Coordinates of C-alpha atoms and ligand atoms in Angstrom, one line a residue:
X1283 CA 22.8 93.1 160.3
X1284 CA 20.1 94.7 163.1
X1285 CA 21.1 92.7 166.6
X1286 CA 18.6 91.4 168.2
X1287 CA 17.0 92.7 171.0
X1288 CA 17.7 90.0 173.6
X1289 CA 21.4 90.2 172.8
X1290 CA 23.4 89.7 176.1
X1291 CA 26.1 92.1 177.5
X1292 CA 28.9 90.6 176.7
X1293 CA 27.6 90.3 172.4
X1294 CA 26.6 93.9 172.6
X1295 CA 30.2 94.7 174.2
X1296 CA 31.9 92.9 171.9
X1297 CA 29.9 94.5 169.0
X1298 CA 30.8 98.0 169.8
X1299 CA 34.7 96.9 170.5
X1300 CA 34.2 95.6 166.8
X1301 CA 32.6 99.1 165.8
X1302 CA 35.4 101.1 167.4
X1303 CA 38.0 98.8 165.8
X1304 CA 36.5 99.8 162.4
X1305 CA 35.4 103.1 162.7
X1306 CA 39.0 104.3 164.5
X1307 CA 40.7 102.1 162.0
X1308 CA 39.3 104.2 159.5
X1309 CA 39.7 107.4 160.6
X1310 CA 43.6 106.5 161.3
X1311 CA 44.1 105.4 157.2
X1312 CA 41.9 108.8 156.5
X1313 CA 44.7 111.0 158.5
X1314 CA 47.7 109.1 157.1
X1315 CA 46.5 109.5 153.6
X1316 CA 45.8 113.3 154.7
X1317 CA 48.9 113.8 156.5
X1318 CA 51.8 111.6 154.4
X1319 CA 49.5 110.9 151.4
X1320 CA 49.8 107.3 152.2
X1321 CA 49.2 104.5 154.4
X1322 CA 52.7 103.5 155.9
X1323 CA 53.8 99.5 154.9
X1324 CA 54.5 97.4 157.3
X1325 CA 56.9 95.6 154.8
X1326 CA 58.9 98.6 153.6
X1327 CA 62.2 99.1 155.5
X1328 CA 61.6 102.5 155.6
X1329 CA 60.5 104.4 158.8
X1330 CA 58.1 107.2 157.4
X1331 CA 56.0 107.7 160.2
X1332 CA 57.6 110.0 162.2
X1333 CA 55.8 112.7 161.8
X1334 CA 52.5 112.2 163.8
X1335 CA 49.3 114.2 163.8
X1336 CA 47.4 114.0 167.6
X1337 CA 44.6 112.7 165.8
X1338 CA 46.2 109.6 164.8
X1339 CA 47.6 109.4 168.5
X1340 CA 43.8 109.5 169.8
X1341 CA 43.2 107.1 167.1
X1342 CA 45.8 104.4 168.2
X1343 CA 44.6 104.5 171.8
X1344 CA 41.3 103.9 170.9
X1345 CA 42.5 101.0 168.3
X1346 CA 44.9 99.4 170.8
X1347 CA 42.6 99.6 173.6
X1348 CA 39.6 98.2 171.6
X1349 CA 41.8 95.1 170.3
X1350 CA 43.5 94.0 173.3
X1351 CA 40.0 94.5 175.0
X1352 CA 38.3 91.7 172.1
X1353 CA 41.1 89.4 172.6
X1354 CA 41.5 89.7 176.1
X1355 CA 37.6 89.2 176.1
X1356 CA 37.1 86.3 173.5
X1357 CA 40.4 84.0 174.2
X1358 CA 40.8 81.9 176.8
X1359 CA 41.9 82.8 180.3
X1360 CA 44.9 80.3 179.9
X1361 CA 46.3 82.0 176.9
X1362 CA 45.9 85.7 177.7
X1363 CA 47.3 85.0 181.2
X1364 CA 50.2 82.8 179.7
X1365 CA 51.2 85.3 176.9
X1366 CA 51.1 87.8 179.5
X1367 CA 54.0 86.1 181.7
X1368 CA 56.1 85.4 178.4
X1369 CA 56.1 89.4 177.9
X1370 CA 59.9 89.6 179.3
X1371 CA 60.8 87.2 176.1
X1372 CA 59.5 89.6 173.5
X1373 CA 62.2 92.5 175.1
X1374 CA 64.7 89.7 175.7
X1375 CA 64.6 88.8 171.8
X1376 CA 64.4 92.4 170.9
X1377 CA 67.9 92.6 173.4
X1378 CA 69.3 89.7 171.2
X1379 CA 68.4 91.5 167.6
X1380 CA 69.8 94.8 168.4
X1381 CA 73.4 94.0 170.4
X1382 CA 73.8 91.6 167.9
X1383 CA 73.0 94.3 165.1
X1384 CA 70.5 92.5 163.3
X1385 CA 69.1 94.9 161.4
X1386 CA 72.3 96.4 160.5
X1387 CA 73.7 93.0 158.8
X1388 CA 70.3 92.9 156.6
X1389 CA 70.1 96.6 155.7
X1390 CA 70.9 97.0 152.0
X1391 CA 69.6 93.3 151.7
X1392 CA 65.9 93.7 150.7
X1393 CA 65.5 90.1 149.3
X1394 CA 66.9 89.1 152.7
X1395 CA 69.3 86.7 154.1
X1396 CA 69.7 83.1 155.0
X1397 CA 70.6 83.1 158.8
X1398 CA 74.0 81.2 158.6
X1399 CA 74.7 84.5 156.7
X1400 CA 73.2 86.5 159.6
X1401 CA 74.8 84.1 162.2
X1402 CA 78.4 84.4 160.6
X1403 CA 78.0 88.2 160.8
X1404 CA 76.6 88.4 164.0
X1405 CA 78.9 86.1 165.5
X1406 CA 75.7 84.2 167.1
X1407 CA 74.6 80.3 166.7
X1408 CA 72.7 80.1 163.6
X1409 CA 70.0 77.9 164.9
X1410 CA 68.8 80.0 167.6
X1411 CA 69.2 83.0 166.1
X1412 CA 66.9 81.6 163.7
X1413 CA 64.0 80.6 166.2
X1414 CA 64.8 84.4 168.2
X1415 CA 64.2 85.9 164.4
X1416 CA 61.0 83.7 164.0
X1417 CA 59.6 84.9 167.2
X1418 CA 59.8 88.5 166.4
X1419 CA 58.4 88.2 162.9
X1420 CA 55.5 87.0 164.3
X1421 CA 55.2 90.4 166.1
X1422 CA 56.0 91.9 162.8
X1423 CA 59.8 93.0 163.9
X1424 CA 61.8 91.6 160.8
X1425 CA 60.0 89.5 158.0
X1426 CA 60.7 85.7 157.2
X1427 CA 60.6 85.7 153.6
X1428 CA 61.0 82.3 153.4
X1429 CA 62.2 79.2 155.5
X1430 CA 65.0 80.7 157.6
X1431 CA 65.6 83.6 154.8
X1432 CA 64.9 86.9 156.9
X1433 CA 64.8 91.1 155.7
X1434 CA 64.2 93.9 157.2
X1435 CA 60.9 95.4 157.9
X1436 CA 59.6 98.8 158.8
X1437 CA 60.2 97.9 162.2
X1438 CA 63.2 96.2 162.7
X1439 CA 64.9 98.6 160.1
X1440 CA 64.3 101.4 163.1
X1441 CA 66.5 99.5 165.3
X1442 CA 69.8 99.6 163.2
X1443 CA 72.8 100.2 165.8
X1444 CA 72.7 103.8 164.9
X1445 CA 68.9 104.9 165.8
X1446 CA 67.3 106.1 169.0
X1447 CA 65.3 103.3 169.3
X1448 CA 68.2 100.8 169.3
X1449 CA 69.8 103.1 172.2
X1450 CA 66.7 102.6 174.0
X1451 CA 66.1 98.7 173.4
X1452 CA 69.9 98.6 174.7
X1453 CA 68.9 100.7 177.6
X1454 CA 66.1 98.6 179.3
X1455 CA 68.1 95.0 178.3
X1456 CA 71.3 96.4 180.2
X1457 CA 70.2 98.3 182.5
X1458 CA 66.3 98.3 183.4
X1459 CA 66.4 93.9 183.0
X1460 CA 69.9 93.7 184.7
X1461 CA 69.5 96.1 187.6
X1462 CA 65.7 97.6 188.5
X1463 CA 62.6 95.8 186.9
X1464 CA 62.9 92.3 188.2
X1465 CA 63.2 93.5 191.3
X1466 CA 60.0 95.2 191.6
X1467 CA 58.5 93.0 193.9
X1468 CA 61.0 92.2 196.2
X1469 CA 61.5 95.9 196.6
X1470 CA 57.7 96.9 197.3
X1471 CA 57.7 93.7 199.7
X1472 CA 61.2 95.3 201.7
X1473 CA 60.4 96.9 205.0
X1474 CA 62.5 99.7 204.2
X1475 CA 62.5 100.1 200.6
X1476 CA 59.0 99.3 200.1
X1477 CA 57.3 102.7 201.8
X1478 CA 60.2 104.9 201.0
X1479 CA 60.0 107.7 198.9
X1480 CA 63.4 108.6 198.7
X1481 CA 65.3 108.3 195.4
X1482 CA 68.0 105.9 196.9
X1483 CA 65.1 103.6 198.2
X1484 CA 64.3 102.2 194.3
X1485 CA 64.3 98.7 192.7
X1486 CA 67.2 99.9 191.3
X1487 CA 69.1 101.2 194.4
X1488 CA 67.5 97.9 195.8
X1489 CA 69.4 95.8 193.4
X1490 CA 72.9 97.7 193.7
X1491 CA 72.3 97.6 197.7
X1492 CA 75.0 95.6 198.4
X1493 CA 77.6 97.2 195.9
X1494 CA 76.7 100.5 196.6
X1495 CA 74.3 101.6 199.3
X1496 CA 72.1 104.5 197.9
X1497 CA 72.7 104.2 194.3
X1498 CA 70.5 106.3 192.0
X1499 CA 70.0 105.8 188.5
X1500 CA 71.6 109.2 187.1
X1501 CA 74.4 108.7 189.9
X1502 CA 75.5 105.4 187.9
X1503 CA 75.1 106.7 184.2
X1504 CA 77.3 109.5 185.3
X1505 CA 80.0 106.9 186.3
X1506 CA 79.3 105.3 183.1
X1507 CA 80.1 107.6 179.7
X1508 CA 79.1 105.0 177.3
X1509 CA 76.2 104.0 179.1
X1510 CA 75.0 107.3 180.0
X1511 CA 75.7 108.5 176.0
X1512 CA 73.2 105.7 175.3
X1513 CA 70.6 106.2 177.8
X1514 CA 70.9 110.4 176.4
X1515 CA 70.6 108.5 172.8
X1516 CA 67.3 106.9 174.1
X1517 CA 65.5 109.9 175.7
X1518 CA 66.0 111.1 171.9
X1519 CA 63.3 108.2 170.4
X1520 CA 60.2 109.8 172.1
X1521 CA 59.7 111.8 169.2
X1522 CA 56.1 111.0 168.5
X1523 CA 54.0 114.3 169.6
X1524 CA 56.4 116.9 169.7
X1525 CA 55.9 119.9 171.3
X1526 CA 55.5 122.0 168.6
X1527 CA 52.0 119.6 168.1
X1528 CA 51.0 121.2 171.6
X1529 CA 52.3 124.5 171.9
X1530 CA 52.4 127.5 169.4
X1531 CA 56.0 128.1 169.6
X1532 CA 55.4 129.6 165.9
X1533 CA 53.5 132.7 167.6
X1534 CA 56.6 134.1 170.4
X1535 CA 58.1 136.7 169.2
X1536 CA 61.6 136.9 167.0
X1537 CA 64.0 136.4 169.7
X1538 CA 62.7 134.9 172.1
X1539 CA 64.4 133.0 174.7
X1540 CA 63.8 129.3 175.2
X1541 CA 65.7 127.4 177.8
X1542 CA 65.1 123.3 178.2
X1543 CA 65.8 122.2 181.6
X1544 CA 67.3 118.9 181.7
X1545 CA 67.2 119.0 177.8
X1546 CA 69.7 115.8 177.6
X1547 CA 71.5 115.0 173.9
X1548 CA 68.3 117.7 172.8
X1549 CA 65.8 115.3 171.8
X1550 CA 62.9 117.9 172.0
X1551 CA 65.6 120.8 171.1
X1552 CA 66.7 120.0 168.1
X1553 CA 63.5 119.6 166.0
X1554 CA 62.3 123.1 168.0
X1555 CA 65.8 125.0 166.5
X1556 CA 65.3 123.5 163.5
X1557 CA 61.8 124.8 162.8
X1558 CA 61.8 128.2 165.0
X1559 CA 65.5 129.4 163.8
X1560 CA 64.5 133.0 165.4
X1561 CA 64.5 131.4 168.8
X1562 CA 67.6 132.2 171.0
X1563 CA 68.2 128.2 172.6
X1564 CA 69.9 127.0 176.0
X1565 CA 70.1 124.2 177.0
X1566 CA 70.8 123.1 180.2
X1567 CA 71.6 119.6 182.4
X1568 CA 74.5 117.8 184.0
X1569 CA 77.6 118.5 182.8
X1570 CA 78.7 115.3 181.3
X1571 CA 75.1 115.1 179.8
X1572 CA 76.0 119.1 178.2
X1573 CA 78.9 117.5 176.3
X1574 CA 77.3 114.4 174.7
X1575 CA 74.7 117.3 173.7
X1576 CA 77.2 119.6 171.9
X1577 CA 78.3 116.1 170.1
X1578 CA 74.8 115.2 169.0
X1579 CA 74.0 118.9 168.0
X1580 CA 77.4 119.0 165.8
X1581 CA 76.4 115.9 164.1
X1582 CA 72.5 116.9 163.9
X1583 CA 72.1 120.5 163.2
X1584 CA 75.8 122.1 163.1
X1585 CA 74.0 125.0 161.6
X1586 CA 72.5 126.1 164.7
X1587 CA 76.4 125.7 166.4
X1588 CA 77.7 128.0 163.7
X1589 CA 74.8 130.5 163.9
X1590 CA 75.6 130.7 167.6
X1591 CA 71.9 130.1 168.0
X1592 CA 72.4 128.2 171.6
X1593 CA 74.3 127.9 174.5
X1594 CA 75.0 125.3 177.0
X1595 CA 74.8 125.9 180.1
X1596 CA 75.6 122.8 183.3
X1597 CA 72.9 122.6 185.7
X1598 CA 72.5 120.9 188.9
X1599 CA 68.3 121.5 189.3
X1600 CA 68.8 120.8 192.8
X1601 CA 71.3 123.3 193.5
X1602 CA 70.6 126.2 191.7
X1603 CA 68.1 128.2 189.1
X1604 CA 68.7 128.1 185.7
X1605 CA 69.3 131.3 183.3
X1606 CA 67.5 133.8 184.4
X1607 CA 64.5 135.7 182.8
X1608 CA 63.6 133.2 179.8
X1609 CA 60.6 133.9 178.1
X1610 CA 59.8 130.1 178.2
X1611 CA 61.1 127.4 180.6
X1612 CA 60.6 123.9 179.2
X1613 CA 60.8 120.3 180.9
X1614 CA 59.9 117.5 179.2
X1615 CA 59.8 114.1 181.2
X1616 CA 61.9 115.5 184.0
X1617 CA 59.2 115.9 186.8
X1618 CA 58.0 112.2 186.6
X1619 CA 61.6 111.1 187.4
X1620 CA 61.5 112.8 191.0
X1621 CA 59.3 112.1 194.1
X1622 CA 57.6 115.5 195.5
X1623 CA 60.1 117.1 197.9
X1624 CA 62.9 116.7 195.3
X1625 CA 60.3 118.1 192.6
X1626 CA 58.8 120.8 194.4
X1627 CA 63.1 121.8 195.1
X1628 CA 63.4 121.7 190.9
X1629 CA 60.3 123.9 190.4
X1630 CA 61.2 126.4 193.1
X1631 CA 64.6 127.1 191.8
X1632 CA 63.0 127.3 188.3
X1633 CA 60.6 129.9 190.2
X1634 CA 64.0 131.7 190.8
X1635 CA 65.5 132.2 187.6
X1636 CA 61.6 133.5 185.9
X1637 CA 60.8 137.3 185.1
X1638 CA 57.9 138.7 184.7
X1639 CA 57.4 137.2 181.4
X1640 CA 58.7 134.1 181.7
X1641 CA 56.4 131.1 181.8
X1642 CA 57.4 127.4 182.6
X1643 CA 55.9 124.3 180.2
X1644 CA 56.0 121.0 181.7
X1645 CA 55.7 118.3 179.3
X1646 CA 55.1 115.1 180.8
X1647 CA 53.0 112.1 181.5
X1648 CA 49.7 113.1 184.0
X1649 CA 48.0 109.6 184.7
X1650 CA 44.7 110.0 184.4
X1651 CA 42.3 109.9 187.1
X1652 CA 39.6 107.4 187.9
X1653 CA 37.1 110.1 189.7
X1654 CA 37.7 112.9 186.7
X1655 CA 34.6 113.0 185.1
X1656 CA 36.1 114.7 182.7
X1657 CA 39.1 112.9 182.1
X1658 CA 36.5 109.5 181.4
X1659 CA 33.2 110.9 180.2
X1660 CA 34.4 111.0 176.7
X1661 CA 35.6 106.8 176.4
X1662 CA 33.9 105.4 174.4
X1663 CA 31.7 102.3 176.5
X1664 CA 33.0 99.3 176.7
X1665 CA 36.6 100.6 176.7
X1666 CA 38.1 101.2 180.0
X1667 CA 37.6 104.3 182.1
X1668 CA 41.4 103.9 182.9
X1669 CA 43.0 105.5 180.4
X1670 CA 40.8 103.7 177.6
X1671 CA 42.9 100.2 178.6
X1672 CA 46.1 98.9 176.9
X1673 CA 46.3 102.7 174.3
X1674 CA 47.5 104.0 177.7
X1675 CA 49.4 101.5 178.6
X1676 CA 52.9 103.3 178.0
X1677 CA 51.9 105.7 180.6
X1678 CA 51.1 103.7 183.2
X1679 CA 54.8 101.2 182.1
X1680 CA 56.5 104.8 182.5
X1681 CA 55.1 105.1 186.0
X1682 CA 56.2 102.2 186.9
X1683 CA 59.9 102.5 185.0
X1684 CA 60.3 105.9 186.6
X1685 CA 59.4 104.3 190.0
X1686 CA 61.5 101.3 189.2
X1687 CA 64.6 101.9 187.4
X1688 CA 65.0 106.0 187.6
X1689 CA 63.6 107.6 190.1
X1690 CA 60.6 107.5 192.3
X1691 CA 58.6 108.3 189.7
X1692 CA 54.9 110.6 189.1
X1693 CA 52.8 108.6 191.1
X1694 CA 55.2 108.5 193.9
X1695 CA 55.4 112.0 193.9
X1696 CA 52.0 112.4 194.0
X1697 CA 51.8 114.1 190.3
X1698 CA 49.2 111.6 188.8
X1699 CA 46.4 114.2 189.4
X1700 CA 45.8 115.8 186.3
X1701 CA 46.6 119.8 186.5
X1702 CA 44.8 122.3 184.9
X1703 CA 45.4 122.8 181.5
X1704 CA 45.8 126.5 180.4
X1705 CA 44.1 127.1 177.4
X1706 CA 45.6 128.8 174.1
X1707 CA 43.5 132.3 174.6
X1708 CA 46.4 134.5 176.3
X1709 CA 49.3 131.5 174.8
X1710 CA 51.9 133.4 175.9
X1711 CA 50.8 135.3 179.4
X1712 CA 53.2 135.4 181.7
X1713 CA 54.3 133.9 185.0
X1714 CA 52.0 130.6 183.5
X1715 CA 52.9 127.0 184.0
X1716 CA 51.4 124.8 181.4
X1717 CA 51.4 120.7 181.5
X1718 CA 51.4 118.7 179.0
X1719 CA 51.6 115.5 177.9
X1720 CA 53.8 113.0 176.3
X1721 CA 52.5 110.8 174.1
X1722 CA 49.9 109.7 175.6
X1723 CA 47.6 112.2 176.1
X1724 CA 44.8 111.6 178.2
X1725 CA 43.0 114.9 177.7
X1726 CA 44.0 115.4 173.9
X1727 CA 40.4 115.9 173.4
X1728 CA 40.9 119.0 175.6
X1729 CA 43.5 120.5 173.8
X1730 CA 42.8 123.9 171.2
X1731 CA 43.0 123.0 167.9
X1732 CA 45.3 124.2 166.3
Ligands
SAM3105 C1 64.3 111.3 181.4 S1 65.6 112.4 180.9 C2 64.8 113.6 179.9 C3 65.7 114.3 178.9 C4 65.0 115.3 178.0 N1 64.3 116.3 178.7 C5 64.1 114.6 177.0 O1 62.9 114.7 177.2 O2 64.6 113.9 176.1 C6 66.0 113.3 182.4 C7 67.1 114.3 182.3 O3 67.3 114.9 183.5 C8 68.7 115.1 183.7 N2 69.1 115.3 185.1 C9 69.0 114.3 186.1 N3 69.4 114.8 187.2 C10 69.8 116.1 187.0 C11 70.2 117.2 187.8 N4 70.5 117.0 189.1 N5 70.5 118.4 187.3 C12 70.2 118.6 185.9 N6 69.7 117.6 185.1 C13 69.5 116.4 185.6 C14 69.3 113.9 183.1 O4 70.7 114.1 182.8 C15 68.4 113.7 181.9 O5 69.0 114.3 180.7

């Protein structure tokens, strides 16, 4: 239908919010199709979308940033606000579906189960178990097939005890919720805590004040085995844009030398040894962090064990370079933990250990900024110049989760100003630091293809 002419701001804004919905939505079933040869089911308990183009990443900002921008527009103050404030319970429930193994009890179970069955299982009050189930169906997390009768769905099957992204729900419930992100405010409002940049003046040293004065978050995981084996679990469940999407690690040479600093359990690692097997591997972090990474490589890819393909190496990144003369140096979400001095102390001894061939990639989250012209000139109006709106949204909760529960975070340290992205002409000239970025990529667009 033409619009009319004298159509107000707000109709024409929420017409092209309605075109982008429909043209991006189309584009994204167009790449699934292309990519996996079909569109993934939301009903299926079957998690086949792991593999992910950055097309259909651009895609999904654009889609959640145009929807959340026509609801927030169209529905009531009252309602957005008040959702808003209930966010906590969605996490909460999530919390109460994955200690109590949920998804576990109904795998195997596609008809479902009725939830005294779940209850029994789960050792929790049927009744309320019930209501926290009926909550996150309505999110699509689990699917009430009928009155009380619930079965796993493509999301809640991904959050079986045994997955990354049941280490990570675990994570935030008992650590983030108990010990950093309430805090936030009463932190920022602290005369001392508040302006600090040091990594002992967090919401989360702010909460453990009184226990332990100066506590950091990776000081208390490695008091903690189990916790820090889960937290090293989590890191693993960023898997969507991997780096082999960004970087043509299929053009180094045979034999090249690839060493991941601060690599954890090998969450970026193991996918790169499994598709580059001509790559000689190190690995490097903590020492407590190295052993829960031979573990997860023996029970991931003993092959590359056997073959003798890696080695691991303890690190403290403060304290000393890593192994010297790598042809590539890789970080992936390790600078956003760390304020600038203690940043600028990691890079320097990474500056160390390079030769003259070596070149460092940093693969991390760059917040986008507002005065970039080209960071914004290609949002598509009415979407937001930040970051398109709510698509970016995990980068900006990262910010503030670094900030809060691990470290002081990228935009303490000052590292929300986007670098300068090398381009893939000379892709493996040396003495280069690249960044790039994790999921969310504000200047995908930017990016060679490849
Ligand atoms: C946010 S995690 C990222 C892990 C991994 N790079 C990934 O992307 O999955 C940060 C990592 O930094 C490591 N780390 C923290 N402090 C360190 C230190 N002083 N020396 C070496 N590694 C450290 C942690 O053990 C953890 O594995």
């Amino acid at each position: 239908m033409p619009a009319a002419a004298n159509e107000s701001v707000e109709r024409k804004n929420v017409r092209a919010l309605i075109g982008i919905i429909s043209t991006v939505a189309e584009d994204a079933m167009n790449t699934w199709e292309q990519e996996s040869g079909r569109i993934p089911s939301l009903d299926k308990p079957v998690d086949d979308t792991r593999a992910v183009a950055p097309e259909l990443l651009r895609s999904m900002r654009l889609l959640e940033s145009a929807c959340f921008q026509l609801c927030s527009t169209l529905m009531p103050t009252s309602l957005s606000m008040i959702t808003r404030s209930y966010a906590p319970i969605d996490s909460a429930c999530l919390g109460v579906a994955s200690q109590g193994k949920v998804a576990d009890v109904l795998d195997g179970h596609p008809k479902g189960l009725h939830v005294d069955i779940i209850a029994e299982k789960t050792q929790l009050p049927a009744e309320k178990l019930a209501r926290v189930l009926r909550l996150l169906a309505v999110k699509h997390c689990f699917k009430e097939v009928s009155k009380d009768v619930s079965a796993n769905n493509r999301l809640s099957h991904s959050i079986r005890s045994t997955t990354p992204l049941a280490a990570l729900i675990s994570t935030f419930s008992d650590i983030c919720h108990e010990n950093a992100w309430p805090f936030l405010y009463s932190t920022l409002a602290d005369p001392e805590y508040g302006p600090s940049n040091s990594p002992t003046k967090t919401s989360f040293s702010w909460s453990m004040r009184k226990e332990k004065p100066d506590a950091t978050f990776f000081g208390y995981l490695a008091e903690r085995p189990e916790k820090s084996e889960m937290f090293g679990k989590a890191m693993t469940a960023f898997d969507a844009g991997g780096v082999q999407e960004f970087y043509p690690i299929g053009s180094l040479p045979a034999g090249a030398t690839w060493c991941d600093v601060g690599g954890g359990q090998g969450g970026v690692l193991i996918p790169v040894a499994n598709t580059h097997p001509t790559l000689r591997l190190t690995l490097q972090d903590q020492l407590h962090v190295i052993e829960e990474a031979k573990q997860h490589f023996a029970q991931e890819c003993p092959g590359v064990l056997n073959e003798k393909r890696i080695s691991f190496v303890p690190i403290d990144f403060f304290k000393e370079p890593p192994v010297p003369n790598q042809d590539v140096y890789y970080m992936r979400m390790i600078i956003h933990d760390w304020p600038d001095a203690e940043s600028i102390q990691i890079l320097k001894n990474v500056r160390k250990a390079m030769g003259p061939q070596s070149r460092l990639l940093i693969h991390d989250y760059v917040l986008p900024s507002l005065d970039s012209k080209a960071q914004t000139q290609h949002i598509p109006k009415p979407l937001l110049p930040t970051y398109y709106g709510a698509g970016g949204q995990r980068s900006f909760m990262m910010d503030q989760h670094a900030g809060a529960a691990e470290l002081e975070g990228a935009h303490a340290a000052g590292l929300h100003q986007p670098r300068p992205r090398q381009r893939a002409r000379h892709p493996h000239s040396p003495r280069r630091i690249e960044w790039h970025t994790v999921p969310e990529i504000p200047a995908l667009e930017e990016l060679p293809k490849a």
